XYZ file of C-alpha atoms in Angstrom:
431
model
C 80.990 -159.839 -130.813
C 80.207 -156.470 -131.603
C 81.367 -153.549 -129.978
C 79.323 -150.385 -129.844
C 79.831 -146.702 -129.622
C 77.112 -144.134 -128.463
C 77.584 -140.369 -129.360
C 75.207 -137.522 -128.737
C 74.707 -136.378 -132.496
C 73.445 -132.949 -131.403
C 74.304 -130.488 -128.691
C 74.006 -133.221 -126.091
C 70.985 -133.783 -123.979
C 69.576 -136.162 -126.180
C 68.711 -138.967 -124.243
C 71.877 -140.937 -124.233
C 70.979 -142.423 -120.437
C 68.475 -144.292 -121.354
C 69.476 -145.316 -124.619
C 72.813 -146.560 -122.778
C 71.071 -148.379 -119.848
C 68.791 -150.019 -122.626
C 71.971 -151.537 -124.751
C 73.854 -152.308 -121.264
C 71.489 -155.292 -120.546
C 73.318 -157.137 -123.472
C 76.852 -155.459 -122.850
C 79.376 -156.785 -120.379
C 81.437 -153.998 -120.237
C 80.263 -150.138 -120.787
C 82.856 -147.503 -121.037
C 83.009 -144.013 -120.074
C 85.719 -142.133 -123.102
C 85.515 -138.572 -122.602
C 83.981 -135.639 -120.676
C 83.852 -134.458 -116.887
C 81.062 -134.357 -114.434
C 79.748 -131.750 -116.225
C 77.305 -133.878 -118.189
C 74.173 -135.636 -116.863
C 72.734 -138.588 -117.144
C 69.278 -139.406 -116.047
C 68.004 -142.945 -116.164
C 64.903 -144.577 -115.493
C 64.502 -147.878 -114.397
C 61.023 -149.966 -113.162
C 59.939 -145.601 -112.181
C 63.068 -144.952 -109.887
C 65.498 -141.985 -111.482
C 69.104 -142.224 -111.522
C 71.148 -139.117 -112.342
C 74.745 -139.496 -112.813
C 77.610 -137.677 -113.669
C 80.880 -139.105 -113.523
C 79.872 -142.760 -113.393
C 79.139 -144.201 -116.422
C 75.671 -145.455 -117.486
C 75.985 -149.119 -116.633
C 76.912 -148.941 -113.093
C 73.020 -149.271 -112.249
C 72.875 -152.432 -114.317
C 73.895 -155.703 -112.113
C 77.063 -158.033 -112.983
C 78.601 -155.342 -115.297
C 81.718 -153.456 -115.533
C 82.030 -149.943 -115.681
C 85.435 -148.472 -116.701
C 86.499 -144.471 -116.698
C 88.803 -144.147 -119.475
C 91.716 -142.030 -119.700
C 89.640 -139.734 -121.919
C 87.856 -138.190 -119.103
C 88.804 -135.904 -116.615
C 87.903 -137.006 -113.063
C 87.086 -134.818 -110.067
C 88.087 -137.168 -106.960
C 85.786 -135.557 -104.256
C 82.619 -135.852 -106.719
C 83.431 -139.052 -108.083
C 83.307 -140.235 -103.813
C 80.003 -138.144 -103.472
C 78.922 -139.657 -106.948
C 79.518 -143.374 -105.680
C 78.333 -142.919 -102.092
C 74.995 -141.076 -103.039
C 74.777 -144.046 -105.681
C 75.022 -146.675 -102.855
C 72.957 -145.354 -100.622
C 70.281 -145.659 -103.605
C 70.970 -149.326 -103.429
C 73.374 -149.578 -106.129
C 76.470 -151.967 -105.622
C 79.559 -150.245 -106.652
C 83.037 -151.709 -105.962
C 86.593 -152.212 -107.556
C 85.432 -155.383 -108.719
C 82.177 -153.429 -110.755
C 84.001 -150.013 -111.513
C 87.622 -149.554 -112.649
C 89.373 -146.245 -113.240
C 92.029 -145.382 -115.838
C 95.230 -144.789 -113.878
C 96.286 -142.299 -116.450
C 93.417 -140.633 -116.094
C 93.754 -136.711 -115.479
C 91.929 -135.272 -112.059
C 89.618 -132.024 -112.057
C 91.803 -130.159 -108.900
C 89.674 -127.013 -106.965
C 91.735 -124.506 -108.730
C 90.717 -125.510 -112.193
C 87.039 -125.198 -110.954
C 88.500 -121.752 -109.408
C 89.912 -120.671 -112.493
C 86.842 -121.902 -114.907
C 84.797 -119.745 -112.789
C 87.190 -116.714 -112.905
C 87.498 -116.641 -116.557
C 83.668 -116.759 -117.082
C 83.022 -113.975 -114.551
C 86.130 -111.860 -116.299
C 84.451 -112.379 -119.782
C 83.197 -109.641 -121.856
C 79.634 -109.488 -123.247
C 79.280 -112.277 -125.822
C 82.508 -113.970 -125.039
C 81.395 -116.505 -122.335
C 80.846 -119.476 -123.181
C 78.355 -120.823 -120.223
C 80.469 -123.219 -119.056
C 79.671 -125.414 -115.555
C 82.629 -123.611 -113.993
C 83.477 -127.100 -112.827
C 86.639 -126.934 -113.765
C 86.606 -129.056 -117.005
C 88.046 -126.737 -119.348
C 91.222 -125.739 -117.436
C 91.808 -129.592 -115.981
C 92.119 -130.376 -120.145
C 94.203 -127.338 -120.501
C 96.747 -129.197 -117.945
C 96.819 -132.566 -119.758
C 97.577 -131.068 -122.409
C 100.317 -128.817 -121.012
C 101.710 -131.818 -119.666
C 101.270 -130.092 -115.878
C 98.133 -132.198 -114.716
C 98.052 -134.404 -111.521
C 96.695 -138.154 -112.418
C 94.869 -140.850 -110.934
C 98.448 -143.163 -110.858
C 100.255 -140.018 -109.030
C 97.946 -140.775 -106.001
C 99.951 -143.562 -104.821
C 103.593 -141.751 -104.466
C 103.803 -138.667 -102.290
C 106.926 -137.867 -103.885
C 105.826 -137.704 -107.233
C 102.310 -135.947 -106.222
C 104.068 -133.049 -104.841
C 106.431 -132.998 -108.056
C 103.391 -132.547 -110.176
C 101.727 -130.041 -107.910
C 104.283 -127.983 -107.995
C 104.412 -128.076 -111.681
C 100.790 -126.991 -112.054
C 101.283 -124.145 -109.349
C 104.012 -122.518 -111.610
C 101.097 -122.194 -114.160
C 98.473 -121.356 -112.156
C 100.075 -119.149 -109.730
C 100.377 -116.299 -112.448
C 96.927 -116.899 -113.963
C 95.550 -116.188 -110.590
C 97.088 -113.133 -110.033
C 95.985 -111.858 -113.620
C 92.473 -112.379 -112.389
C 92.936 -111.182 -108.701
C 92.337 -114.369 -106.690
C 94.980 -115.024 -104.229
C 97.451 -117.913 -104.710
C 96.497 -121.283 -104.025
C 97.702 -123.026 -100.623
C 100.188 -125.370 -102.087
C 100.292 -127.316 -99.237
C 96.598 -127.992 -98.064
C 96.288 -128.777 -102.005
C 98.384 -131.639 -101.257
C 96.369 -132.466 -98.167
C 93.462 -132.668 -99.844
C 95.295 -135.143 -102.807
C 96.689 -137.053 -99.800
C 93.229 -137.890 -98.061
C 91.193 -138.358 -101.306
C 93.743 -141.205 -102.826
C 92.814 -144.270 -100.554
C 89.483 -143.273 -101.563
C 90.461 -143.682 -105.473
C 93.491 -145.355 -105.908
C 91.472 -149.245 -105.069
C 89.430 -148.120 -108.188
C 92.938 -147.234 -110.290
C 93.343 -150.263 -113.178
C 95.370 -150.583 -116.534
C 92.278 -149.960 -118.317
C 93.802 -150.104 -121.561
C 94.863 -153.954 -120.704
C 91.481 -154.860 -119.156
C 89.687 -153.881 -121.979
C 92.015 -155.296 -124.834
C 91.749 -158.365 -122.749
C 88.200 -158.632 -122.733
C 87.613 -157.989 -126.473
C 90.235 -160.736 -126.729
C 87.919 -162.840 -124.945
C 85.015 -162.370 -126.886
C 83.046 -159.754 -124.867
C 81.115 -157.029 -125.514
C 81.807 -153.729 -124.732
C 79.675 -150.134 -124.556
C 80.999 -146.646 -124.868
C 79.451 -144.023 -123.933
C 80.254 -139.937 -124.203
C 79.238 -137.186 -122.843
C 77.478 -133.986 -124.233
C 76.996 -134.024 -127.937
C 79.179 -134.074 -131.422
C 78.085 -129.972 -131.307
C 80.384 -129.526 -129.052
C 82.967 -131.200 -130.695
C 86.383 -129.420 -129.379
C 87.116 -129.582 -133.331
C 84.009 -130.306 -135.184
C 81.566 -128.175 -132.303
C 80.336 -124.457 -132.634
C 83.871 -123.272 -132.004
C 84.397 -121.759 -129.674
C 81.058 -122.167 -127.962
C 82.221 -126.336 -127.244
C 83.510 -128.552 -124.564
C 87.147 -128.844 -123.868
C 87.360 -132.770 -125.372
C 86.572 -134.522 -128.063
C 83.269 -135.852 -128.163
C 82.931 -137.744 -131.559
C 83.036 -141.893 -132.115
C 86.337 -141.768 -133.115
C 87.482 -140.648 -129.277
C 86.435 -144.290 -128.140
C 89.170 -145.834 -129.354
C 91.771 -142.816 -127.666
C 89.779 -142.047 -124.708
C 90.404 -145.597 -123.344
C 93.417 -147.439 -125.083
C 91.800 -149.189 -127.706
C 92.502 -149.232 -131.156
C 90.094 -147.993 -133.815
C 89.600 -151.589 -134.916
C 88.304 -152.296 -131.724
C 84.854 -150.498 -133.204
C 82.281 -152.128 -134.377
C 79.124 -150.055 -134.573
C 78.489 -146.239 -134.143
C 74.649 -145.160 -132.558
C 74.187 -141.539 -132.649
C 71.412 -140.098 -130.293
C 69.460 -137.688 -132.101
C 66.570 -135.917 -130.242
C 63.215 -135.448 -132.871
C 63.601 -131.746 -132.089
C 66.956 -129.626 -131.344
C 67.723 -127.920 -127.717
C 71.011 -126.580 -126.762
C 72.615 -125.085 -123.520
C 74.836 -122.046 -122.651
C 75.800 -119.914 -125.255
C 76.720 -120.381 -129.165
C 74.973 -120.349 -132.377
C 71.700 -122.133 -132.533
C 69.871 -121.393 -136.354
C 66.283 -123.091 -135.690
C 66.229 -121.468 -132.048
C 62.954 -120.503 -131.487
C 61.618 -117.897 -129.296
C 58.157 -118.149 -129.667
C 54.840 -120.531 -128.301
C 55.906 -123.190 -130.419
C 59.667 -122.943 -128.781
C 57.696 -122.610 -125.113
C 56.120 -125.525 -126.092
C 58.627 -127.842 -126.532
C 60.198 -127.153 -123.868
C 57.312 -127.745 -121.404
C 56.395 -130.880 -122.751
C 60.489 -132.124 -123.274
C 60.992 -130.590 -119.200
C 64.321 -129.293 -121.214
C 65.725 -128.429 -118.096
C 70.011 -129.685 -117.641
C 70.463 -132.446 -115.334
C 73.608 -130.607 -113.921
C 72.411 -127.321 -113.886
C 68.992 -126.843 -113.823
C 69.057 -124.453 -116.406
C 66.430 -124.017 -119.273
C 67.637 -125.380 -122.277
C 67.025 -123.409 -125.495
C 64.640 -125.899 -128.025
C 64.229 -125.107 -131.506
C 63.046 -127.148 -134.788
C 65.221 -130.484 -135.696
C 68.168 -129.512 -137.781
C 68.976 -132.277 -140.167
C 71.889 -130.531 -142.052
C 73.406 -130.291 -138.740
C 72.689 -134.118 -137.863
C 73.661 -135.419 -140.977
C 76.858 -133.622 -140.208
C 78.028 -134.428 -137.296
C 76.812 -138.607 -138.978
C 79.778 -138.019 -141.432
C 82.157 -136.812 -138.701
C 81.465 -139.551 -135.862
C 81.085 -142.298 -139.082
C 77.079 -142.922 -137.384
C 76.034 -146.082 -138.695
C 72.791 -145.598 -137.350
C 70.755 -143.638 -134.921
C 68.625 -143.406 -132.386
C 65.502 -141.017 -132.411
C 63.889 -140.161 -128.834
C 61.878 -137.860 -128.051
C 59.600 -138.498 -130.814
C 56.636 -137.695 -128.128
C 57.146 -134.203 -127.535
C 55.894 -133.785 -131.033
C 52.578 -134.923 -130.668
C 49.966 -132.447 -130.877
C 51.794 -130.032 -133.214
C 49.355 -129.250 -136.565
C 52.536 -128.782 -138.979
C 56.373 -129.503 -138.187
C 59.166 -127.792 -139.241
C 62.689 -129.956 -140.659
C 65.668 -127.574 -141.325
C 66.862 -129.173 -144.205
C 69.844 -126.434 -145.099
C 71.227 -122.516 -144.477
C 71.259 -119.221 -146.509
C 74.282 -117.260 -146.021
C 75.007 -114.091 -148.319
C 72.813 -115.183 -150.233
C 74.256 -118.743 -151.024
C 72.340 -121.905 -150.110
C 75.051 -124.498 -147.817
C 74.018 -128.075 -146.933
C 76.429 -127.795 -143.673
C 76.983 -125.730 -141.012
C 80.330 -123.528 -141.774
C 83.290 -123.641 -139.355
C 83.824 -119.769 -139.025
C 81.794 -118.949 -136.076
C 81.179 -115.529 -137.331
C 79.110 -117.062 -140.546
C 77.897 -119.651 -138.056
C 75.931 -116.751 -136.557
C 74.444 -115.319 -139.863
C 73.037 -118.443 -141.578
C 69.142 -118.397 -141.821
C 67.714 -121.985 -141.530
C 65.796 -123.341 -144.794
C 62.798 -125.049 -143.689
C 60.525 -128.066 -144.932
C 57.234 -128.289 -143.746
C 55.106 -131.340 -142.353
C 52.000 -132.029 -140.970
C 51.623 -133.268 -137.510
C 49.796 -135.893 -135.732
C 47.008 -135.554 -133.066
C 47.253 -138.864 -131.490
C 49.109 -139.767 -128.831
C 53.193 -141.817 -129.624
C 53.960 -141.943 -125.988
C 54.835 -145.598 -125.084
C 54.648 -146.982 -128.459
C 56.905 -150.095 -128.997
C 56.069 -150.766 -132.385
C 55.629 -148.887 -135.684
C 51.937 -150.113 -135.319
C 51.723 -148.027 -132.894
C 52.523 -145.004 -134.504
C 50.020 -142.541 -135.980
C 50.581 -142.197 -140.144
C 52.201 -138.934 -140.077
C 54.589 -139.629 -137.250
C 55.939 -142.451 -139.233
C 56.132 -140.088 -142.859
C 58.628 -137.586 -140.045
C 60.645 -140.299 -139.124
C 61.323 -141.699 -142.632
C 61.931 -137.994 -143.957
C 64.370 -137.714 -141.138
C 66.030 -140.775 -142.119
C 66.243 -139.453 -145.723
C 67.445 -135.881 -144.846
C 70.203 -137.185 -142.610
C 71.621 -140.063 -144.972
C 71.383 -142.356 -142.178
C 68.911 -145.062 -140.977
C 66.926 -145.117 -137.360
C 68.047 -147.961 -135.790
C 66.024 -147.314 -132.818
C 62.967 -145.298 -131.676
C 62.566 -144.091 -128.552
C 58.906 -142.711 -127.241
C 58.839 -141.804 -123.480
C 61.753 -141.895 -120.669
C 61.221 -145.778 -119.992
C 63.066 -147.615 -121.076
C 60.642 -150.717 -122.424
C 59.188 -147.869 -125.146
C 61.397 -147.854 -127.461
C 60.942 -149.764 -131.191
C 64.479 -151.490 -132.288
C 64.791 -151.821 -135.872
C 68.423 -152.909 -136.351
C 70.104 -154.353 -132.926
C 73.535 -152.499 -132.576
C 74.918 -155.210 -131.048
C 73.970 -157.562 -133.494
C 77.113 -160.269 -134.714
């Protein structure tokens, strides 16, 4: 059985919700590999909206289960509000439907502290327009081997150990930015409550999942925010703190790479972006207005306006080669209607040199002009279409120059926020 990945190809935002929900109905297992509850998810199902952040995608879908790999960092007190607020929407969510990674690092209130103190201490044009959830700094611990996990929950002994750890780090930081030190031991009141409200959740998730692949079934994994902001391959240094491309899957929940079957990139028919970074087919004018009104490019954390701009196929068929896309899906498609001629960035000009890809440096990143092909629109209507019938002449002559620009095929189209409109052209999941 196939096993499939599902990466945001762009700066996130793309539509990966729906997209998820739509290949969980065949899945029986959907994964969550990287990423905080900083990212959004909105899904609609029969008209009723779902937004989640933490939870993965399929925990709205009956009889499934929904993992949280080791990949992610997990803020306890959300993930409770997450799974309550869930419930009380008439969702079913138990240990028996939703497992959590016991190595899996947790998002404390001084990394969301400490997030927020570095962005307020930032200089002009050195933010980064982060969440100030805490992600960034709770990665920053994994990493310097100083973070408090899920499996630390269950021994007091060793919970206080790795408090005390993390204090020595963050202790100093905290005085460098004038906040006062952090209560040590209400910190470890806090841990104490949370963890009989986490720790039945708390599985070998690396076992479960080798064991069900074993057995035949299929499993989904999902990311959050978008191969853009790649922690190695993103506009660096304007990027989340993981990795986001396919190739975290396998990492983010004990798998091996083998264990990967398919890759479906999410690729929105226009570009939007949000927070701060380079962003070459921004556009600031009625055309940029409109796009965003019709997309309601608005973040499903944040509520802030997103910045929309023309699609950027040098930049898609980039981040293709680095998350090894083996098809994608195109949403959005609808937004487009109505517009007399379209615009396809289709490579840069930098110094005077013509590049097919977006450079690493983020200096140059910031100086490249976008090289435009133009095409003509299409005045009638692509909302709800679920088959290239459907689809006026033009729209299909974008989609098929998209498909050429980014050296990858659409595998699926999708043409409003339910999920019933979308056109499949090659099943992911196929055997």
């Amino acid at each position: 059985m196939a096993n499939v990945v599902v990466v945001g190809a762009q700066w996130g935002d793309e539509g990966k919700g729906k997209l998820v929900d739509w290949l969980s109905e065949r899945a029986d297992v959907i994964c969550r590999f990287q990423g905080g509850h900083n990212a959004g998810h909105t899904l609609v199902i029969d008209g009723k909206v779902y937004k989640l952040n933490a939870l993965p995608s399929g925990v709205v879908r009956g009889g499934k289960l929904s993992v949280i790999g080791n990949g992610v960092v997990l803020d306890p007190w959300h993930m409770v509000q997450e799974i309550a607020k869930i419930q009380a929407e008439g969702v079913e969510i138990s240990p028996q439907t939703l497992m959590i990674a016991e190595n899996t690092p947790l998002i404390l209130p001084i990394h969301g502290e400490l997030d927020r103190a570095r962005e307020e201490a930032a200089s002009s044009g050195t933010k980064i327009g982060t969440t100030g959830r805490g992600i960034g700094p709770a990665y920053e611990d994994k990493v310097g081997r100083r973070a408090v996990r899920v499996a630390d929950l269950a021994d007091e002994e060793t919970l206080i150990a790795r408090v005390d750890r993390a204090l020595q780090h963050h202790d100093p930081l905290r005085r460098g930015l004038g906040i006062v030190p952090v209560d040590r031991d209400a910190l470890i009141e806090q841990l104490k409550q949370i963890a009989p409200q986490i720790l039945p959740y708390a599985a070998p998730v690396w076992k479960v999942l080798n064991e069900k692949r074993k057995a035949g079934k299929r499993i989904l994994f999902e990311g959050a925010q978008g191969a853009l902001l790649d922690i190695d391959f993103g506009t660096y240094p304007f990027v989340t703190s993981s990795n986001v491309i396919a190739g975290q899957a396998a990492t983010g929940v004990g798998m091996g790479p083998g264990s990967i079957d398919y890759v479906l990139g999410i690729v929105k028919a226009y570009t939007t972006r949000v927070g701060e970074g380079p962003f070459p087919t921004e556009l600031f004018d009625e055309d940029g207005n409109r796009l965003g009104t019709r997309g309601h490019e608005f973040g499903t954390v944040t509520g802030r306006k997103r910045r929309c701009g023309w699609f950027d196929a040098a930049l898609v068929r980039q981040t293709c080669a680095t998350s090894g896309v083996n098809g994608i899906a195109l949403t959005k498609l609808d937004v487009l209607d109505g517009f007399e001629t379209l615009k396809i960035c289709v490579g840069y000009e930098l110094d005077g040199a013509r590049l097919d890809y977006l450079p690493m440096a983020a200096e140059a990143q910031a100086r490249c002009v976008p090289i435009y092909e133009e095409m003509e629109g299409w005045s009638d209507s692509t909302e709800g279409a679920r088959s290239w019938a459907d689809l006026p002449a033009n729209a299909i002559k974008y989609v098929r120059r998209v498909e050429e620009l980014i050296e990858c095929p659409v595998a699926l189209l999708s043409t409003s926020p339910e999920r019933e409109d979308t056109i499949l052209v090659t099943d992911p999941f196929a055997d």
